[in-house]
Amino acid sequence: MTMLQDRLAQLQQAVAEREAQQLMRQPVTVEHYNGRLITIDGQPFLNFSGNDYLGLATAPEVLQAYADGALKLGAGSSGSPMVTGQHAIHRQLTETLSDWLGVERVLLFSSGFAANQAMLHTLAVKQDTLLLDKLSHASLIDGALHSDARMKRFAHNNMSALARLLEQEPQSMVVTEGVFSMDGDCPDLAALRSLCLQHQVPLLLDDAHGLGVKGSEGQGSGPAQGVANSELFCLMANFGKALGVAGAFLGASKTVIDYIEQFGRHYIYSTALSPATCAAVLKSIDLCRKQHWRRDKLYNNIKKFRILAADLPIMNSDTAIQGMVLGSSEQAVNASKQLKKAGIWATAIRPPTVPAGSARLRITLSSQHSDEDIALLVQQLRLLLL
Ligand SMILES: Cc1ncc(COP(=O)(O)O)c(C=O)c1O
């Protein structure tokens, strides 16, 4: 066998092992999407798997803004923001974000993954220890691993575990999420802020699942818990979840953002967001701030679901992300298949995305679900467990 053949054989073996462990990931192709319903292989399903929590991905005003933005401003930005990729609409979007979220400056990124990489890779120095919540998203873990700093993880949402680490590691940065993507639970941000202040260390927050849905005008998890976004050392959130579009940003003080603008390689060496996308995000923010009914409906749906499913093994979450841990990957995959037969799409989440033995159904609720949709979901979940 040549070295090249050997390399290919290794790749094949890794995929075969994954298959044998029932851990193969297979993207599905959605043929039609309207938020509440998705069509896959010609069959419509009630969608309980997306992150379009407020139904903004198909709001007619957002679609119109996208189309107008493309016609007037272009489908692509044509370059890095440092060359000719920053257009007037990018400035408008960063200023709108600063105003909405109460942060001094904002930088735009093409994805939350890139923004998290930039945040940790650029801000952490060699002498730092990055202290990450155990359940942090892969983009934060990779950002920390690629930085010059050391990484340590604290038990999920556990303030005493973090306090102990802070005693041992005086030069650290604390990194957590506003709403955890697989469990749907939230840290006590006021307690975290106090702990970080006490130790004089920066607090960095990924609020991918909090922006838009938390806070009176959707300003996110911090404001919803009485912590101003300006009290964070750096905030990351993206536009592809509750805002229903794509892209992301980092928001912080002028000093922090000026630094990332100069030294953040993910920002400098990457094509800026498309102007059409910026136009759509601006419209989405506008609707998100004004149309309180979207959040009200979402929270009513969450409440309804939790009342109906109170006797089922659902995780403790008051957010749009509701998990039902089933144990093995096989059990989670079978449950997801059974639900599909009843016309319900709820994705099975397996290791390594979640810890071994905690494979689950990740159910996400949106403002677009009706009472009947939720009742049907709970009825089918109950059948699964009988
Ligand atoms: C908590 C969290 N952070 C970051 C990301 C990455 O964001 P994006 O999908 O915009 O790359 C995601 C979602 O994929 C996420 O759930």
Short mmCIF file of C-alpha atoms and ligand atoms in Angstrom, two decimals:
data_model
loop_
_atom_site.label_atom_id
_atom_site.label_comp_id
_atom_site.label_asym_id
_atom_site.label_seq_id
_atom_site.Cartn_x
_atom_site.Cartn_y
_atom_site.Cartn_z
CA MET A 1 0.00 0.00 0.00
CA THR A 2 1.32 3.46 -0.87
CA MET A 3 1.28 6.19 1.74
CA LEU A 4 -1.61 7.85 -0.07
CA GLN A 5 -3.66 4.63 -0.16
CA ASP A 6 -2.87 4.12 3.49
CA ARG A 7 -4.16 7.60 4.32
CA LEU A 8 -7.41 6.97 2.42
CA ALA A 9 -7.85 3.61 4.16
CA GLN A 10 -7.55 5.39 7.55
CA LEU A 11 -10.28 7.84 6.59
CA GLN A 12 -12.54 5.03 5.40
CA GLN A 13 -12.00 3.14 8.62
CA ALA A 14 -12.85 6.17 10.77
CA VAL A 15 -16.15 6.64 8.88
CA ALA A 16 -16.92 2.89 9.10
CA GLU A 17 -16.32 2.98 12.88
CA ARG A 18 -18.65 5.92 13.24
CA GLU A 19 -21.30 4.04 11.29
CA ALA A 20 -20.89 0.95 13.44
CA GLN A 21 -21.41 3.08 16.56
CA GLN A 22 -24.65 4.48 15.09
CA LEU A 23 -23.06 7.91 15.10
CA MET A 24 -23.17 8.72 11.39
CA ARG A 25 -24.29 12.26 10.69
CA GLN A 26 -26.40 12.59 7.58
CA PRO A 27 -27.56 16.03 6.53
CA VAL A 28 -31.11 16.04 5.21
CA THR A 29 -32.20 18.19 2.31
CA VAL A 30 -35.13 20.45 3.04
CA GLU A 31 -37.17 20.93 -0.13
CA HIS A 32 -39.57 23.48 1.29
CA TYR A 33 -39.40 25.58 4.45
CA ASN A 34 -41.92 27.85 6.07
CA GLY A 35 -40.67 27.70 9.65
CA ARG A 36 -43.48 25.61 11.12
CA LEU A 37 -43.41 23.03 8.33
CA ILE A 38 -40.54 21.48 6.43
CA THR A 39 -40.75 19.18 3.43
CA ILE A 40 -38.20 16.38 3.18
CA ASP A 41 -38.31 13.66 0.49
CA GLY A 42 -41.66 15.04 -0.62
CA GLN A 43 -43.22 14.67 2.84
CA PRO A 44 -44.25 17.58 5.07
CA PHE A 45 -43.23 17.48 8.73
CA LEU A 46 -44.01 19.68 11.70
CA ASN A 47 -40.65 21.26 12.38
CA PHE A 48 -39.41 20.98 15.97
CA SER A 49 -35.72 21.18 15.08
CA GLY A 50 -34.83 24.66 13.89
CA ASN A 51 -33.46 27.74 15.62
CA ASP A 52 -35.82 30.17 13.89
CA TYR A 53 -37.47 30.81 17.26
CA LEU A 54 -39.41 33.92 16.21
CA GLY A 55 -40.38 32.89 12.68
CA LEU A 56 -38.29 35.71 11.22
CA ALA A 57 -36.59 33.55 8.56
CA THR A 58 -39.75 33.73 6.46
CA ALA A 59 -41.20 37.07 7.60
CA PRO A 60 -42.29 38.79 4.35
CA GLU A 61 -40.67 42.10 5.36
CA VAL A 62 -37.30 40.36 5.92
CA LEU A 63 -37.53 38.60 2.55
CA GLN A 64 -38.38 41.88 0.84
CA ALA A 65 -35.44 43.63 2.54
CA TYR A 66 -33.16 40.81 1.36
CA ALA A 67 -34.36 41.13 -2.24
CA ASP A 68 -34.20 44.95 -2.23
CA GLY A 69 -30.79 44.82 -0.56
CA ALA A 70 -29.44 42.50 -3.25
CA LEU A 71 -30.87 44.63 -6.07
CA LYS A 72 -29.65 47.93 -4.68
CA LEU A 73 -26.45 46.96 -2.90
CA GLY A 74 -25.23 43.69 -4.39
CA ALA A 75 -25.31 40.00 -3.59
CA GLY A 76 -21.72 39.97 -2.34
CA SER A 77 -19.47 42.45 -0.53
CA SER A 78 -16.53 41.71 -2.86
CA GLY A 79 -13.82 41.72 -0.23
CA SER A 80 -12.49 41.89 3.27
CA PRO A 81 -13.76 44.84 5.31
CA MET A 82 -10.16 46.06 5.30
CA VAL A 83 -10.17 46.34 1.50
CA THR A 84 -13.48 47.25 -0.16
CA GLY A 85 -15.82 44.82 1.60
CA GLN A 86 -17.30 47.29 4.07
CA HIS A 87 -20.26 49.13 2.57
CA ALA A 88 -22.51 51.78 4.09
CA ILE A 89 -25.05 49.07 5.05
CA HIS A 90 -22.41 47.33 7.21
CA ARG A 91 -21.87 50.59 9.09
CA GLN A 92 -25.62 50.95 9.48
CA LEU A 93 -25.88 47.42 10.87
CA THR A 94 -23.03 47.83 13.39
CA GLU A 95 -24.49 51.15 14.59
CA THR A 96 -27.94 49.61 14.94
CA LEU A 97 -26.48 46.71 16.95
CA SER A 98 -24.55 49.11 19.24
CA ASP A 99 -27.71 51.09 19.87
CA TRP A 100 -29.94 48.04 20.42
CA LEU A 101 -27.54 46.14 22.64
CA GLY A 102 -25.85 49.01 24.46
CA VAL A 103 -22.27 48.21 23.47
CA GLU A 104 -19.71 50.76 22.27
CA ARG A 105 -18.55 49.03 19.12
CA VAL A 106 -19.43 46.03 16.96
CA LEU A 107 -17.60 43.97 14.31
CA LEU A 108 -19.42 41.72 11.85
CA PHE A 109 -18.43 38.15 10.96
CA SER A 110 -19.69 35.66 8.41
CA SER A 111 -20.64 33.10 11.09
CA GLY A 112 -20.84 32.59 14.82
CA PHE A 113 -18.17 29.94 14.49
CA ALA A 114 -15.74 32.49 13.01
CA ALA A 115 -16.71 35.16 15.57
CA ASN A 116 -16.06 32.80 18.50
CA GLN A 117 -12.72 31.77 17.01
CA ALA A 118 -11.77 35.42 16.62
CA MET A 119 -12.90 36.30 20.15
CA LEU A 120 -10.84 33.65 21.94
CA HIS A 121 -7.93 33.41 19.55
CA THR A 122 -7.39 37.15 19.45
CA LEU A 123 -8.11 38.16 23.03
CA ALA A 124 -6.41 35.40 25.01
CA VAL A 125 -2.64 35.63 25.51
CA LYS A 126 -0.11 32.99 26.44
CA GLN A 127 -0.19 33.69 30.17
CA ASP A 128 -4.01 33.34 30.29
CA THR A 129 -6.13 30.38 31.24
CA LEU A 130 -9.45 30.27 29.44
CA LEU A 131 -12.09 28.88 31.81
CA LEU A 132 -14.91 27.40 29.76
CA ASP A 133 -18.18 25.88 30.89
CA LYS A 134 -18.05 22.12 30.38
CA LEU A 135 -20.92 22.25 27.85
CA SER A 136 -19.47 25.04 25.72
CA HIS A 137 -20.15 24.96 21.98
CA ALA A 138 -17.54 23.39 19.70
CA SER A 139 -16.67 26.82 18.25
CA LEU A 140 -15.65 28.07 21.71
CA ILE A 141 -13.67 24.94 22.50
CA ASP A 142 -11.83 25.11 19.18
CA GLY A 143 -11.26 28.86 19.60
CA ALA A 144 -9.69 28.20 23.00
CA LEU A 145 -7.60 25.28 21.72
CA HIS A 146 -6.28 27.39 18.83
CA SER A 147 -5.38 30.29 21.09
CA ASP A 148 -2.04 30.73 22.86
CA ALA A 149 -3.72 30.35 26.25
CA ARG A 150 -4.34 27.20 28.27
CA MET A 151 -7.89 25.92 28.57
CA LYS A 152 -9.64 24.51 31.61
CA ARG A 153 -13.29 23.60 31.92
CA PHE A 154 -15.59 24.00 34.89
CA ALA A 155 -18.62 21.84 35.75
CA HIS A 156 -21.69 23.04 33.89
CA ASN A 157 -23.17 26.24 35.39
CA ASN A 158 -21.38 25.46 38.64
CA MET A 159 -20.32 28.70 40.34
CA SER A 160 -18.40 27.02 43.18
CA ALA A 161 -16.37 24.95 40.70
CA LEU A 162 -15.58 28.14 38.79
CA ALA A 163 -14.71 30.01 41.99
CA ARG A 164 -12.21 27.26 42.90
CA LEU A 165 -10.59 27.48 39.47
CA LEU A 166 -10.37 31.25 39.73
CA GLU A 167 -8.47 30.87 43.01
CA GLN A 168 -5.96 28.59 41.26
CA GLU A 169 -5.76 30.59 38.03
CA PRO A 170 -5.61 34.29 38.78
CA GLN A 171 -4.91 35.27 35.16
CA SER A 172 -7.95 33.87 33.43
CA MET A 173 -10.91 34.72 31.24
CA VAL A 174 -14.32 33.19 31.88
CA VAL A 175 -16.29 31.97 28.88
CA THR A 176 -19.90 30.81 28.90
CA GLU A 177 -23.16 30.83 26.95
CA GLY A 178 -26.39 32.73 27.58
CA VAL A 179 -28.53 29.70 26.65
CA PHE A 180 -26.85 26.33 26.23
CA SER A 181 -27.48 25.00 22.77
CA MET A 182 -28.15 21.37 23.64
CA ASP A 183 -29.63 21.64 27.17
CA GLY A 184 -31.49 24.94 26.84
CA ASP A 185 -30.54 26.02 30.37
CA CYS A 186 -28.89 29.29 31.38
CA PRO A 187 -26.14 30.32 33.80
CA ASP A 188 -26.75 32.80 36.60
CA LEU A 189 -25.14 35.74 34.81
CA ALA A 190 -25.44 38.15 37.75
CA ALA A 191 -23.51 35.68 39.94
CA LEU A 192 -20.95 35.17 37.16
CA ARG A 193 -20.50 38.91 36.78
CA SER A 194 -19.91 39.30 40.54
CA LEU A 195 -17.42 36.45 40.59
CA CYS A 196 -15.53 37.88 37.63
CA LEU A 197 -15.55 41.36 39.16
CA GLN A 198 -14.29 39.99 42.47
CA HIS A 199 -11.37 38.32 40.66
CA GLN A 200 -10.99 41.16 38.14
CA VAL A 201 -11.17 38.80 35.18
CA PRO A 202 -13.02 39.30 31.88
CA LEU A 203 -16.38 37.62 31.20
CA LEU A 204 -16.98 36.53 27.60
CA LEU A 205 -20.46 35.47 26.52
CA ASP A 206 -21.75 33.51 23.55
CA ASP A 207 -25.41 34.49 23.33
CA ALA A 208 -26.28 32.69 20.09
CA HIS A 209 -29.53 31.32 21.54
CA GLY A 210 -30.37 34.32 23.74
CA LEU A 211 -30.26 37.20 21.25
CA GLY A 212 -33.74 38.10 20.03
CA VAL A 213 -35.58 35.87 22.50
CA LYS A 214 -34.32 37.11 25.88
CA GLY A 215 -34.84 40.63 27.19
CA SER A 216 -37.76 43.03 26.69
CA GLU A 217 -36.67 43.93 23.15
CA GLY A 218 -34.63 40.79 22.56
CA GLN A 219 -31.33 42.34 23.73
CA GLY A 220 -30.25 38.98 25.04
CA SER A 221 -29.46 36.96 28.13
CA GLY A 222 -27.45 39.60 30.00
CA PRO A 223 -30.13 42.32 29.98
CA ALA A 224 -32.79 39.68 30.75
CA GLN A 225 -30.90 38.95 33.99
CA GLY A 226 -30.07 42.55 34.88
CA VAL A 227 -26.53 42.41 33.47
CA ALA A 228 -25.89 45.08 30.84
CA ASN A 229 -24.18 43.84 27.67
CA SER A 230 -21.62 46.62 28.29
CA GLU A 231 -20.57 44.82 31.49
CA LEU A 232 -19.32 41.89 29.44
CA PHE A 233 -15.74 42.00 28.23
CA CYS A 234 -16.97 40.69 24.89
CA LEU A 235 -20.33 39.49 23.57
CA MET A 236 -20.78 37.14 20.61
CA ALA A 237 -24.15 36.47 19.01
CA ASN A 238 -25.26 35.42 15.58
CA PHE A 239 -27.93 36.35 13.07
CA GLY A 240 -28.78 32.81 11.95
CA LYS A 241 -30.89 31.76 14.94
CA ALA A 242 -33.73 33.95 16.29
CA LEU A 243 -33.04 36.67 13.72
CA GLY A 244 -33.50 34.08 10.97
CA VAL A 245 -30.74 35.21 8.58
CA ALA A 246 -26.97 34.46 8.77
CA GLY A 247 -23.73 35.94 10.05
CA ALA A 248 -22.63 37.09 13.50
CA PHE A 249 -20.97 39.87 15.47
CA LEU A 250 -18.72 40.66 18.38
CA GLY A 251 -19.75 43.58 20.56
CA ALA A 252 -17.70 45.22 23.29
CA SER A 253 -15.99 48.39 24.45
CA LYS A 254 -14.19 50.50 21.86
CA THR A 255 -10.84 49.30 23.21
CA VAL A 256 -11.65 45.60 22.82
CA ILE A 257 -13.17 45.97 19.36
CA ASP A 258 -10.39 48.28 18.13
CA TYR A 259 -7.95 45.53 19.17
CA ILE A 260 -9.85 42.73 17.39
CA GLU A 261 -10.14 44.91 14.29
CA GLN A 262 -6.35 45.24 14.20
CA PHE A 263 -5.36 41.72 15.21
CA GLY A 264 -8.34 39.44 14.53
CA ARG A 265 -7.28 37.29 11.61
CA HIS A 266 -10.79 35.85 11.14
CA TYR A 267 -12.01 39.40 10.62
CA ILE A 268 -9.20 40.81 8.53
CA TYR A 269 -8.68 37.89 6.15
CA SER A 270 -12.29 37.03 5.37
CA THR A 271 -14.86 38.35 2.90
CA ALA A 272 -17.31 40.69 4.63
CA LEU A 273 -20.98 39.72 4.98
CA SER A 274 -23.02 40.28 1.86
CA PRO A 275 -24.81 43.67 1.76
CA ALA A 276 -28.09 41.88 1.02
CA THR A 277 -27.64 39.85 4.21
CA CYS A 278 -27.01 43.05 6.20
CA ALA A 279 -30.22 44.56 4.80
CA ALA A 280 -32.20 41.47 5.82
CA VAL A 281 -30.63 41.43 9.32
CA LEU A 282 -31.46 45.12 9.80
CA LYS A 283 -35.11 44.47 8.98
CA SER A 284 -35.14 41.41 11.20
CA ILE A 285 -33.76 43.43 14.15
CA ASP A 286 -36.41 46.05 13.55
CA LEU A 287 -39.21 43.45 13.69
CA CYS A 288 -37.60 41.67 16.63
CA ARG A 289 -37.51 44.87 18.69
CA LYS A 290 -41.03 46.02 17.84
CA GLN A 291 -43.06 42.85 17.47
CA HIS A 292 -43.28 41.74 21.06
CA TRP A 293 -46.01 39.29 20.11
CA ARG A 294 -43.36 37.00 18.61
CA ARG A 295 -41.60 36.56 21.97
CA ASP A 296 -44.93 36.40 23.83
CA LYS A 297 -46.13 33.62 21.54
CA LEU A 298 -42.86 31.72 21.90
CA TYR A 299 -42.97 31.91 25.70
CA ASN A 300 -46.62 30.84 25.73
CA ASN A 301 -45.67 27.84 23.60
CA ILE A 302 -42.81 26.95 25.94
CA LYS A 303 -45.16 27.16 28.92
CA LYS A 304 -47.78 25.07 27.16
CA PHE A 305 -45.24 22.41 26.22
CA ARG A 306 -43.85 22.17 29.73
CA ILE A 307 -47.29 21.87 31.31
CA LEU A 308 -48.39 19.15 28.90
CA ALA A 309 -45.08 17.29 29.13
CA ALA A 310 -44.62 17.72 32.89
CA ASP A 311 -44.63 13.95 33.50
CA LEU A 312 -42.13 13.20 30.71
CA PRO A 313 -38.35 13.12 31.24
CA ILE A 314 -37.76 16.57 29.79
CA MET A 315 -34.76 18.58 30.87
CA ASN A 316 -35.02 21.60 33.12
CA SER A 317 -35.23 24.50 30.67
CA ASP A 318 -37.47 27.53 30.30
CA THR A 319 -36.13 28.39 26.85
CA ALA A 320 -37.09 27.37 23.31
CA ILE A 321 -34.65 24.45 23.55
CA GLN A 322 -36.26 21.48 25.28
CA GLY A 323 -34.27 18.26 25.55
CA MET A 324 -35.50 14.78 26.31
CA VAL A 325 -32.56 12.56 27.26
CA LEU A 326 -33.03 8.95 26.16
CA GLY A 327 -29.57 7.48 26.84
CA SER A 328 -28.08 5.51 23.99
CA SER A 329 -27.64 6.81 20.45
CA GLU A 330 -29.81 3.95 19.23
CA GLN A 331 -32.68 4.95 21.49
CA ALA A 332 -32.49 8.57 20.39
CA VAL A 333 -32.33 7.67 16.69
CA ASN A 334 -35.27 5.25 17.04
CA ALA A 335 -37.34 7.88 18.84
CA SER A 336 -36.63 10.40 16.11
CA LYS A 337 -37.65 7.82 13.46
CA GLN A 338 -40.90 7.05 15.28
CA LEU A 339 -41.77 10.74 15.43
CA LYS A 340 -41.12 11.06 11.70
CA LYS A 341 -43.76 8.40 11.09
CA ALA A 342 -46.20 10.69 12.91
CA GLY A 343 -45.15 13.67 10.75
CA ILE A 344 -42.89 15.30 13.37
CA TRP A 345 -39.29 16.32 12.80
CA ALA A 346 -37.23 16.29 16.01
CA THR A 347 -33.55 15.59 15.57
CA ALA A 348 -31.66 13.01 17.62
CA ILE A 349 -28.51 14.50 19.12
CA ARG A 350 -25.76 12.00 19.86
CA PRO A 351 -22.20 11.98 21.16
CA PRO A 352 -19.79 13.62 20.56
CA THR A 353 -22.17 16.62 20.34
CA VAL A 354 -23.49 15.64 23.81
CA PRO A 355 -21.74 13.53 26.49
CA ALA A 356 -21.78 9.73 26.08
CA GLY A 357 -24.94 8.14 27.50
CA SER A 358 -26.98 11.35 27.13
CA ALA A 359 -28.19 11.02 23.53
CA ARG A 360 -31.44 12.88 23.27
CA LEU A 361 -34.17 14.44 21.25
CA ARG A 362 -33.53 18.16 20.93
CA ILE A 363 -36.92 19.75 20.57
CA THR A 364 -37.07 23.41 19.66
CA LEU A 365 -40.19 25.50 19.90
CA SER A 366 -41.04 28.59 17.91
CA SER A 367 -43.60 31.36 17.83
CA GLN A 368 -45.07 29.69 14.77
CA HIS A 369 -46.28 26.52 16.48
CA SER A 370 -49.97 26.30 17.28
CA ASP A 371 -51.58 24.76 20.37
CA GLU A 372 -52.51 21.73 18.26
CA ASP A 373 -48.89 21.28 17.07
CA ILE A 374 -47.65 21.19 20.64
CA ALA A 375 -50.42 18.85 21.79
CA LEU A 376 -49.61 16.47 18.92
CA LEU A 377 -45.90 16.54 19.76
CA VAL A 378 -46.50 15.72 23.43
CA GLN A 379 -48.98 12.98 22.55
CA GLN A 380 -46.37 11.35 20.29
CA LEU A 381 -43.58 11.76 22.87
CA ARG A 382 -45.79 10.01 25.38
CA LEU A 383 -46.38 7.09 22.98
CA LEU A 384 -42.62 6.72 22.60
CA LEU A 385 -42.10 6.19 26.28
CA LEU A 386 -44.90 3.67 26.84
C1 LIG B 1 -23.85 28.33 21.12
C2 LIG B 1 -23.45 28.48 19.70
N1 LIG B 1 -22.38 29.23 19.41
C3 LIG B 1 -21.95 29.38 18.14
C4 LIG B 1 -22.61 28.80 17.09
C5 LIG B 1 -22.08 28.97 15.71
O1 LIG B 1 -22.82 29.93 15.03
P1 LIG B 1 -22.99 29.90 13.44
O2 LIG B 1 -23.99 28.82 13.16
O3 LIG B 1 -23.48 31.26 13.09
O4 LIG B 1 -21.64 29.60 12.88
C6 LIG B 1 -23.76 28.02 17.36
C7 LIG B 1 -24.57 27.39 16.30
O5 LIG B 1 -24.27 26.73 15.43
C8 LIG B 1 -24.17 27.85 18.68
O6 LIG B 1 -25.23 27.08 18.99
#
